mmCIF file of C-alpha atoms and ligand atoms in Angstrom:
data_model
loop_
_atom_site.group_PDB
_atom_site.id
_atom_site.type_symbol
_atom_site.label_atom_id
_atom_site.label_comp_id
_atom_site.label_asym_id
_atom_site.label_seq_id
_atom_site.Cartn_x
_atom_site.Cartn_y
_atom_site.Cartn_z
ATOM 1 C CA MET A 1 0.004 -0.008 -0.008
ATOM 2 C CA LYS A 2 0.996 3.615 -0.483
ATOM 3 C CA PRO A 3 0.900 6.337 2.164
ATOM 4 C CA TRP A 4 -1.288 9.445 1.983
ATOM 5 C CA PRO A 5 0.458 12.363 0.387
ATOM 6 C CA PHE A 6 2.707 14.232 2.801
ATOM 7 C CA GLU A 7 5.352 17.009 2.779
ATOM 8 C CA TYR A 8 8.907 16.161 3.630
ATOM 9 C CA HIS A 9 11.509 18.277 5.485
ATOM 10 C CA ARG A 10 15.023 17.110 6.177
ATOM 11 C CA ALA A 11 16.087 18.736 9.510
ATOM 12 C CA ASN A 12 19.661 20.014 9.625
ATOM 13 C CA SER A 13 19.737 20.414 13.398
ATOM 14 C CA ILE A 14 17.835 19.521 16.535
ATOM 15 C CA GLU A 15 16.735 23.155 16.771
ATOM 16 C CA ASP A 16 15.471 23.073 13.148
ATOM 17 C CA ALA A 17 13.485 19.871 13.841
ATOM 18 C CA ILE A 18 11.843 21.304 16.968
ATOM 19 C CA ALA A 19 11.091 24.662 15.363
ATOM 20 C CA THR A 20 9.522 22.925 12.342
ATOM 21 C CA LEU A 21 7.392 20.696 14.565
ATOM 22 C CA GLY A 22 6.296 23.735 16.574
ATOM 23 C CA ARG A 23 5.353 25.727 13.452
ATOM 24 C CA HIS A 24 3.419 22.904 11.862
ATOM 25 C CA GLY A 25 1.335 21.588 14.849
ATOM 26 C CA GLU A 26 0.015 18.079 15.476
ATOM 27 C CA GLY A 27 0.044 16.879 11.814
ATOM 28 C CA ALA A 28 3.858 16.678 11.792
ATOM 29 C CA ARG A 29 5.851 13.561 12.731
ATOM 30 C CA LEU A 30 9.552 12.975 13.174
ATOM 31 C CA LEU A 31 11.148 10.272 11.079
ATOM 32 C CA ALA A 32 14.183 8.498 12.502
ATOM 33 C CA GLY A 33 14.993 5.000 11.121
ATOM 34 C CA GLY A 34 11.496 4.650 9.625
ATOM 35 C CA GLN A 35 11.129 1.043 10.753
ATOM 36 C CA SER A 36 7.833 1.707 12.535
ATOM 37 C CA LEU A 37 6.572 4.981 11.047
ATOM 38 C CA ILE A 38 6.857 3.948 7.373
ATOM 39 C CA PRO A 39 4.937 0.660 7.804
ATOM 40 C CA MET A 40 2.335 2.561 9.808
ATOM 41 C CA MET A 41 2.029 5.124 6.970
ATOM 42 C CA ASN A 42 1.867 2.427 4.314
ATOM 43 C CA LEU A 43 -0.963 0.764 6.206
ATOM 44 C CA GLY A 44 -2.799 4.064 6.681
ATOM 45 C CA LEU A 45 -2.429 3.817 10.417
ATOM 46 C CA ALA A 46 -0.380 7.059 10.540
ATOM 47 C CA THR A 47 -1.266 9.978 8.225
ATOM 48 C CA PRO A 48 1.114 12.827 8.923
ATOM 49 C CA ASP A 49 0.864 15.789 6.556
ATOM 50 C CA LEU A 50 4.513 16.661 7.269
ATOM 51 C CA VAL A 51 7.426 14.240 7.904
ATOM 52 C CA VAL A 52 10.462 15.805 9.582
ATOM 53 C CA ASP A 53 13.434 13.610 8.845
ATOM 54 C CA VAL A 54 15.982 13.621 11.657
ATOM 55 C CA GLY A 55 17.847 10.530 10.429
ATOM 56 C CA ASN A 56 20.858 12.539 9.320
ATOM 57 C CA LEU A 57 21.505 14.183 12.694
ATOM 58 C CA SER A 58 24.574 12.067 13.388
ATOM 59 C CA ASP A 59 25.379 14.185 16.460
ATOM 60 C CA LEU A 60 22.690 12.174 18.217
ATOM 61 C CA ALA A 61 24.053 8.751 17.316
ATOM 62 C CA TYR A 62 26.559 8.358 20.192
ATOM 63 C CA VAL A 63 26.883 5.632 22.868
ATOM 64 C CA LEU A 64 29.229 6.458 25.680
ATOM 65 C CA VAL A 65 29.740 6.133 29.388
ATOM 66 C CA GLU A 66 30.182 9.258 31.502
ATOM 67 C CA ASP A 67 30.234 9.425 35.299
ATOM 68 C CA GLY A 68 28.725 5.961 35.725
ATOM 69 C CA VAL A 69 25.940 6.618 33.274
ATOM 70 C CA LEU A 70 25.450 5.070 29.844
ATOM 71 C CA ARG A 71 24.391 7.951 27.554
ATOM 72 C CA ILE A 72 22.712 6.980 24.305
ATOM 73 C CA GLY A 73 21.830 9.578 21.638
ATOM 74 C CA ALA A 74 18.244 9.128 20.483
ATOM 75 C CA LEU A 75 19.392 8.398 16.931
ATOM 76 C CA ALA A 76 21.833 5.633 17.781
ATOM 77 C CA THR A 77 20.665 2.515 15.921
ATOM 78 C CA HIS A 78 19.841 -0.721 17.701
ATOM 79 C CA ASN A 79 22.942 -2.416 16.190
ATOM 80 C CA THR A 80 25.246 0.457 17.132
ATOM 81 C CA ILE A 81 24.074 0.211 20.776
ATOM 82 C CA MET A 82 24.151 -3.584 20.801
ATOM 83 C CA GLU A 83 27.756 -3.689 19.533
ATOM 84 C CA ALA A 84 29.150 -0.790 21.567
ATOM 85 C CA ASP A 85 31.759 -1.613 24.263
ATOM 86 C CA ALA A 86 30.162 1.074 26.359
ATOM 87 C CA SER A 87 26.893 -0.873 26.455
ATOM 88 C CA ALA A 88 28.578 -4.196 27.280
ATOM 89 C CA SER A 89 30.637 -2.647 30.117
ATOM 90 C CA ALA A 90 27.963 -0.431 31.735
ATOM 91 C CA CYS A 91 24.617 -2.178 30.950
ATOM 92 C CA PRO A 92 25.071 -5.830 29.905
ATOM 93 C CA MET A 93 21.370 -6.466 30.462
ATOM 94 C CA LEU A 94 20.603 -4.095 27.570
ATOM 95 C CA VAL A 95 22.843 -6.097 25.265
ATOM 96 C CA VAL A 96 21.353 -9.451 26.340
ATOM 97 C CA ALA A 97 17.830 -8.142 25.659
ATOM 98 C CA TYR A 98 18.807 -6.683 22.283
ATOM 99 C CA HIS A 99 19.390 -10.305 21.001
ATOM 100 C CA SER A 100 15.557 -10.544 21.034
ATOM 101 C CA VAL A 101 14.838 -7.311 19.209
ATOM 102 C CA ALA A 102 13.905 -7.566 15.505
ATOM 103 C CA HIS A 103 16.209 -8.771 12.710
ATOM 104 C CA HIS A 104 19.650 -7.557 11.861
ATOM 105 C CA THR A 105 18.522 -5.425 8.905
ATOM 106 C CA ILE A 106 15.771 -3.723 10.982
ATOM 107 C CA ARG A 107 18.271 -3.125 13.789
ATOM 108 C CA ASN A 108 20.643 -1.481 11.269
ATOM 109 C CA ARG A 109 18.072 1.284 10.613
ATOM 110 C CA GLY A 110 15.853 1.373 13.630
ATOM 111 C CA THR A 111 16.870 3.672 16.512
ATOM 112 C CA LEU A 112 16.370 3.283 20.241
ATOM 113 C CA GLY A 113 14.825 6.754 20.348
ATOM 114 C CA GLY A 114 12.294 5.815 17.628
ATOM 115 C CA ASN A 115 11.548 2.511 19.272
ATOM 116 C CA ILE A 116 10.646 3.965 22.654
ATOM 117 C CA CYS A 117 8.736 6.958 21.179
ATOM 118 C CA HIS A 118 6.702 4.457 19.187
ATOM 119 C CA ALA A 119 6.056 2.682 22.514
ATOM 120 C CA ASP A 120 4.665 -0.591 21.160
ATOM 121 C CA PRO A 121 3.533 -2.568 24.219
ATOM 122 C CA ALA A 122 5.065 -5.699 22.787
ATOM 123 C CA SER A 123 8.457 -4.091 22.407
ATOM 124 C CA GLU A 124 11.308 -5.185 24.603
ATOM 125 C CA MET A 125 13.151 -1.865 25.172
ATOM 126 C CA PRO A 126 10.438 -0.011 27.160
ATOM 127 C CA LEU A 127 10.453 -2.862 29.619
ATOM 128 C CA VAL A 128 14.224 -3.120 29.767
ATOM 129 C CA LEU A 129 14.751 0.637 30.173
ATOM 130 C CA THR A 130 12.174 0.722 32.920
ATOM 131 C CA LEU A 131 13.921 -2.106 34.776
ATOM 132 C CA LEU A 132 17.281 -0.361 34.298
ATOM 133 C CA ASP A 133 15.943 2.828 35.930
ATOM 134 C CA ALA A 134 16.669 4.807 32.741
ATOM 135 C CA SER A 135 15.608 8.385 32.170
ATOM 136 C CA MET A 136 14.866 10.171 28.932
ATOM 137 C CA VAL A 137 15.936 13.661 27.875
ATOM 138 C CA ILE A 138 13.168 15.487 25.948
ATOM 139 C CA ARG A 139 13.767 18.765 24.212
ATOM 140 C CA GLY A 140 11.225 21.376 23.145
ATOM 141 C CA ALA A 141 11.095 25.056 22.362
ATOM 142 C CA ARG A 142 11.168 25.935 26.047
ATOM 143 C CA GLY A 143 14.261 23.786 26.832
ATOM 144 C CA GLU A 144 15.024 20.325 28.117
ATOM 145 C CA ARG A 145 13.318 18.063 30.670
ATOM 146 C CA VAL A 146 14.387 14.707 32.019
ATOM 147 C CA VAL A 147 11.685 12.050 32.594
ATOM 148 C CA ALA A 148 12.164 8.746 34.417
ATOM 149 C CA ALA A 149 11.294 5.665 32.341
ATOM 150 C CA GLY A 150 8.524 4.819 34.892
ATOM 151 C CA ASN A 151 6.771 8.093 33.923
ATOM 152 C CA PHE A 152 7.752 8.205 30.242
ATOM 153 C CA PHE A 153 5.534 5.355 29.039
ATOM 154 C CA ILE A 154 1.985 6.548 29.545
ATOM 155 C CA ASP A 155 0.003 3.872 27.702
ATOM 156 C CA ALA A 156 0.289 1.700 24.613
ATOM 157 C CA PHE A 157 1.759 3.857 21.795
ATOM 158 C CA GLU A 158 1.695 6.928 24.089
ATOM 159 C CA THR A 159 4.657 8.636 25.805
ATOM 160 C CA GLU A 160 5.457 11.856 27.602
ATOM 161 C CA VAL A 161 6.903 13.375 24.356
ATOM 162 C CA GLU A 162 4.593 16.210 23.181
ATOM 163 C CA PRO A 163 3.906 16.738 19.439
ATOM 164 C CA ALA A 164 6.401 19.699 19.294
ATOM 165 C CA GLU A 165 9.113 17.943 21.300
ATOM 166 C CA MET A 166 11.963 15.570 20.437
ATOM 167 C CA LEU A 167 13.626 12.870 22.533
ATOM 168 C CA THR A 168 17.341 13.502 22.407
ATOM 169 C CA GLU A 169 19.011 11.165 24.867
ATOM 170 C CA ILE A 170 18.487 8.032 26.942
ATOM 171 C CA ARG A 171 20.457 7.844 30.198
ATOM 172 C CA ILE A 172 20.941 4.503 32.015
ATOM 173 C CA PRO A 173 22.831 4.207 35.324
ATOM 174 C CA ALA A 174 25.628 1.594 35.021
ATOM 175 C CA GLN A 175 24.572 -1.746 36.543
ATOM 176 C CA ALA A 176 26.177 -2.573 39.918
ATOM 177 C CA ALA A 177 29.099 -4.984 39.952
ATOM 178 C CA GLY A 178 27.898 -8.504 40.907
ATOM 179 C CA GLU A 179 24.328 -7.736 39.926
ATOM 180 C CA GLY A 180 22.354 -10.650 38.386
ATOM 181 C CA TYR A 181 20.072 -10.100 35.460
ATOM 182 C CA ALA A 182 18.076 -12.004 32.910
ATOM 183 C CA PHE A 183 15.772 -11.316 29.949
ATOM 184 C CA GLU A 184 13.772 -13.922 28.031
ATOM 185 C CA GLU A 185 11.021 -13.963 25.545
ATOM 186 C CA MET A 186 8.768 -16.252 23.554
ATOM 187 C CA SER A 187 8.031 -15.166 20.018
ATOM 188 C CA GLN A 188 6.735 -17.155 17.015
ATOM 189 C CA ARG A 189 9.920 -16.711 15.084
ATOM 190 C CA LYS A 190 13.233 -15.270 16.150
ATOM 191 C CA GLY A 191 13.190 -11.481 15.662
ATOM 192 C CA ASP A 192 9.392 -11.191 15.894
ATOM 193 C CA PHE A 193 7.757 -9.139 18.603
ATOM 194 C CA ALA A 194 7.367 -11.166 21.793
ATOM 195 C CA ILE A 195 4.168 -12.896 22.786
ATOM 196 C CA VAL A 196 5.429 -12.612 26.383
ATOM 197 C CA SER A 197 8.790 -11.385 27.596
ATOM 198 C CA ALA A 198 10.145 -11.162 31.164
ATOM 199 C CA GLY A 199 13.094 -9.314 32.702
ATOM 200 C CA CYS A 200 14.659 -9.245 36.052
ATOM 201 C CA ARG A 201 17.677 -7.770 37.823
ATOM 202 C CA LEU A 202 18.723 -7.999 41.439
ATOM 203 C CA SER A 203 21.639 -8.014 43.830
ATOM 204 C CA ILE A 204 22.173 -10.293 46.789
ATOM 205 C CA ARG A 205 23.795 -8.824 49.981
ATOM 206 C CA LYS A 206 24.291 -11.002 53.056
ATOM 207 C CA GLY A 207 21.978 -13.641 51.656
ATOM 208 C CA GLN A 208 19.138 -11.263 50.959
ATOM 209 C CA MET A 209 17.822 -10.095 47.626
ATOM 210 C CA THR A 210 17.972 -6.386 47.126
ATOM 211 C CA ASN A 211 17.319 -3.759 44.404
ATOM 212 C CA VAL A 212 14.925 -6.203 42.777
ATOM 213 C CA ARG A 213 13.404 -5.131 39.463
ATOM 214 C CA PHE A 214 10.983 -7.400 37.638
ATOM 215 C CA GLY A 215 8.559 -6.862 34.781
ATOM 216 C CA LEU A 216 6.721 -8.349 31.811
ATOM 217 C CA THR A 217 5.362 -7.540 28.381
ATOM 218 C CA GLY A 218 2.342 -9.452 26.947
ATOM 219 C CA ALA A 219 0.863 -9.816 30.410
ATOM 220 C CA GLY A 220 -1.647 -7.003 30.017
ATOM 221 C CA ALA A 221 -2.373 -4.035 27.833
ATOM 222 C CA GLN A 222 1.039 -2.501 28.362
ATOM 223 C CA THR A 223 4.534 -3.085 29.663
ATOM 224 C CA ARG A 224 4.389 -3.707 33.385
ATOM 225 C CA ARG A 225 6.953 -3.368 36.110
ATOM 226 C CA MET A 226 5.474 -5.664 38.762
ATOM 227 C CA SER A 227 6.135 -4.015 42.121
ATOM 228 C CA VAL A 228 4.113 -6.668 43.931
ATOM 229 C CA VAL A 229 6.580 -9.318 42.833
ATOM 230 C CA GLU A 230 9.558 -7.113 43.613
ATOM 231 C CA ALA A 231 8.202 -6.458 47.144
ATOM 232 C CA LYS A 232 7.786 -10.168 47.797
ATOM 233 C CA LEU A 233 11.493 -10.793 46.958
ATOM 234 C CA GLU A 234 13.149 -7.686 48.375
ATOM 235 C CA GLY A 235 14.924 -8.518 51.561
ATOM 236 C CA ALA A 236 14.225 -12.301 51.322
ATOM 237 C CA GLY A 237 16.629 -15.190 50.794
ATOM 238 C CA PRO A 238 16.609 -16.577 47.228
ATOM 239 C CA ASP A 239 15.136 -20.001 47.802
ATOM 240 C CA ASP A 240 13.443 -21.923 45.035
ATOM 241 C CA ARG A 241 10.031 -22.070 46.691
ATOM 242 C CA LEU A 242 9.922 -18.311 47.095
ATOM 243 C CA LEU A 243 10.892 -17.791 43.473
ATOM 244 C CA ALA A 244 8.090 -20.144 42.376
ATOM 245 C CA GLU A 245 5.602 -18.222 44.593
ATOM 246 C CA ALA A 246 6.806 -14.935 43.072
ATOM 247 C CA ALA A 247 6.149 -16.412 39.591
ATOM 248 C CA GLU A 248 2.589 -17.315 40.664
ATOM 249 C CA LEU A 249 2.164 -13.788 41.951
ATOM 250 C CA ALA A 250 3.107 -12.531 38.488
ATOM 251 C CA VAL A 251 0.441 -14.814 37.016
ATOM 252 C CA VAL A 252 -2.259 -13.591 39.485
ATOM 253 C CA ASN A 253 -1.432 -9.967 38.694
ATOM 254 C CA SER A 254 -1.440 -10.448 34.917
ATOM 255 C CA ASP A 255 -4.444 -9.647 32.795
ATOM 256 C CA PRO A 256 -3.687 -10.609 29.210
ATOM 257 C CA SER A 257 -6.296 -10.835 26.470
ATOM 258 C CA ASP A 258 -6.752 -13.082 23.486
ATOM 259 C CA ASP A 259 -5.385 -11.841 20.174
ATOM 260 C CA ILE A 260 -4.314 -13.329 16.813
ATOM 261 C CA HIS A 261 -0.921 -14.328 18.253
ATOM 262 C CA ALA A 262 -2.012 -16.171 21.410
ATOM 263 C CA ASP A 263 -4.969 -16.636 23.723
ATOM 264 C CA ALA A 264 -4.922 -15.369 27.291
ATOM 265 C CA ALA A 265 -4.532 -18.808 28.896
ATOM 266 C CA TYR A 266 -1.366 -19.501 26.857
ATOM 267 C CA ARG A 267 0.020 -16.061 27.735
ATOM 268 C CA LEU A 268 -0.567 -16.774 31.503
ATOM 269 C CA ASP A 269 1.304 -20.095 31.094
ATOM 270 C CA LEU A 270 4.137 -18.181 29.489
ATOM 271 C CA VAL A 271 4.113 -15.612 32.278
ATOM 272 C CA ARG A 272 4.589 -18.366 34.863
ATOM 273 C CA THR A 273 7.365 -20.116 32.926
ATOM 274 C CA MET A 274 9.217 -16.968 31.842
ATOM 275 C CA SER A 275 8.989 -15.424 35.343
ATOM 276 C CA ARG A 276 10.417 -18.559 36.960
ATOM 277 C CA ARG A 277 13.214 -18.662 34.430
ATOM 278 C CA VAL A 278 14.338 -15.054 34.696
ATOM 279 C CA LEU A 279 14.205 -15.016 38.486
ATOM 280 C CA ALA A 280 16.186 -18.222 38.790
ATOM 281 C CA ALA A 281 18.701 -17.071 36.124
ATOM 282 C CA ALA A 282 19.274 -13.755 37.857
ATOM 283 C CA VAL A 283 19.846 -15.484 41.211
ATOM 284 C CA ARG A 284 22.219 -17.974 39.549
ATOM 285 C CA MET A 285 24.187 -15.191 37.964
ATOM 286 C CA THR A 286 24.764 -13.408 41.290
ATOM 287 C CA ALA A 287 25.816 -16.767 42.822
ATOM 288 C CA LYS A 288 28.361 -17.385 40.076
ATOM 289 C CA GLN A 289 29.842 -13.982 40.799
ATOM 290 C CA GLY A 290 30.259 -14.985 44.456
ATOM 291 C CA ALA A 291 27.691 -12.492 45.764
ATOM 292 C CA LEU A 292 25.608 -14.983 47.796
HETATM 293 C C1 LIG B 301 9.761 -6.650 10.633
HETATM 294 C C2 LIG B 301 9.975 -5.842 11.830
HETATM 295 C C3 LIG B 301 10.213 -6.489 13.071
HETATM 296 C C4 LIG B 301 10.373 -5.743 14.217
HETATM 297 N N1 LIG B 301 10.599 -6.434 15.375
HETATM 298 C C5 LIG B 301 10.730 -5.708 16.501
HETATM 299 C C6 LIG B 301 10.925 -6.375 17.754
HETATM 300 O O1 LIG B 301 10.998 -7.617 17.844
HETATM 301 N N2 LIG B 301 11.044 -5.602 18.883
HETATM 302 C C7 LIG B 301 10.967 -4.226 18.804
HETATM 303 O O2 LIG B 301 11.059 -3.590 19.834
HETATM 304 N N3 LIG B 301 10.815 -3.598 17.704
HETATM 305 C C8 LIG B 301 10.694 -4.270 16.520
HETATM 306 N N4 LIG B 301 10.533 -3.595 15.374
HETATM 307 C C9 LIG B 301 10.435 -2.125 15.336
HETATM 308 C C10 LIG B 301 11.872 -1.507 15.335
HETATM 309 O O3 LIG B 301 12.504 -1.739 16.563
HETATM 310 C C11 LIG B 301 11.826 -0.044 14.985
HETATM 311 O O4 LIG B 301 13.075 0.305 14.595
HETATM 312 C C12 LIG B 301 11.536 0.921 16.135
HETATM 313 O O5 LIG B 301 10.347 0.582 16.720
HETATM 314 C C13 LIG B 301 11.378 2.364 15.622
HETATM 315 O O6 LIG B 301 12.598 2.982 15.485
HETATM 316 P P1 LIG B 301 12.828 3.924 14.200
HETATM 317 O O7 LIG B 301 14.112 4.629 14.419
HETATM 318 O O8 LIG B 301 12.740 3.148 12.953
HETATM 319 O O9 LIG B 301 11.635 4.978 14.385
HETATM 320 P P2 LIG B 301 10.660 5.586 13.310
HETATM 321 O O10 LIG B 301 9.875 4.442 12.635
HETATM 322 O O11 LIG B 301 11.344 6.555 12.405
HETATM 323 O O12 LIG B 301 9.625 6.404 14.301
HETATM 324 C C14 LIG B 301 8.832 5.750 15.140
HETATM 325 C C15 LIG B 301 7.966 6.759 15.932
HETATM 326 O O13 LIG B 301 8.767 7.441 16.885
HETATM 327 C C16 LIG B 301 8.779 8.878 16.599
HETATM 328 N N5 LIG B 301 10.181 9.277 16.843
HETATM 329 C C17 LIG B 301 11.240 8.784 16.258
HETATM 330 N N6 LIG B 301 12.343 9.341 16.816
HETATM 331 C C18 LIG B 301 11.975 10.304 17.651
HETATM 332 C C19 LIG B 301 12.604 11.181 18.537
HETATM 333 N N7 LIG B 301 13.940 11.287 18.643
HETATM 334 N N8 LIG B 301 11.808 11.978 19.345
HETATM 335 C C20 LIG B 301 10.465 11.937 19.293
HETATM 336 N N9 LIG B 301 9.778 11.070 18.481
HETATM 337 C C21 LIG B 301 10.516 10.255 17.714
HETATM 338 C C22 LIG B 301 8.355 8.989 15.147
HETATM 339 O O14 LIG B 301 7.675 10.243 14.912
HETATM 340 C C23 LIG B 301 7.319 7.813 15.071
HETATM 341 O O15 LIG B 301 6.113 8.133 15.632
HETATM 342 C C24 LIG B 301 10.364 -4.320 14.152
HETATM 343 C C25 LIG B 301 10.142 -3.658 12.933
HETATM 344 C C26 LIG B 301 9.923 -4.380 11.820
HETATM 345 C C27 LIG B 301 9.720 -3.680 10.531
#
């Protein structure tokens, strides 16, 4: 299918992009890697009358570590981030999760900024960034604001970024030494969006789990950090029975619906299995690093 007619503007700076968005109003959309917006336009699901192409703003394609924070420019592609030494050293969980995101060719064009602004509830990165306590830098005509991942994702396909604003940077605090983490998903084919995915990170100090982060996609209408599961584990010893109980708690607190990919009962089964797996894997990882 072909998109509706639209005007095209290639931005030559962040300021130019923001000013153009501001002048044009709600009918304008930014174009980054085009891996979500172009299919949406071809299907008639997005009908912008102006597309502001920011894909050439290479100043925003960096991945670096500064003062214990992984800083990722909004236009860094998935593959650039996945392959960067800075990602591996500061946030290895991000790299592990990236192995489940799309196909190589899609990751060559798609950007992390575009991915999280699109905010597909089946997407891995909104969950991973939430579990990693990331924050997002959003720029508009009045300046810059920094929004925690927990507040950034408002609903399915809806974020804090206003129509005349642009996401410029993602900041992720470096993971603590000795921290355990795991990310798993079930999809119909490798590289497809997940039916259910689960992520967990935690540390163990003096035999007790601490800084527990746990969440799921595919378990409800949107990405969910499950604080009820985290609270059950925080401060407790990591025994197998408790981890199994925590996985059951994840099931009880999930509310998936039937769709063309899977029915709700199957998703709940996946929630149970994936939750158990990631919790056990994160504990095992801390044990291997001698943190128990
Ligand atoms: C076949 C296929 C399989 C895929 N599989 C997966 C998968 O398994 N998991 C997954 O997570 N994703 C998957 N994707 C989506 C992919 O990750 C996209 O690259 C990503 O969602 C969008 O990034 P983009 O740079 O292409 O953004 P674009 O498509 O250019 O833009 C997406 C949206 O974000 C907005 N936007 C872009 N950049 C900014 C910015 N800096 N500030 C404000 N708004 C901005 C745009 O206006 C648009 O609304 C898949 C895509 C395809 C085509």
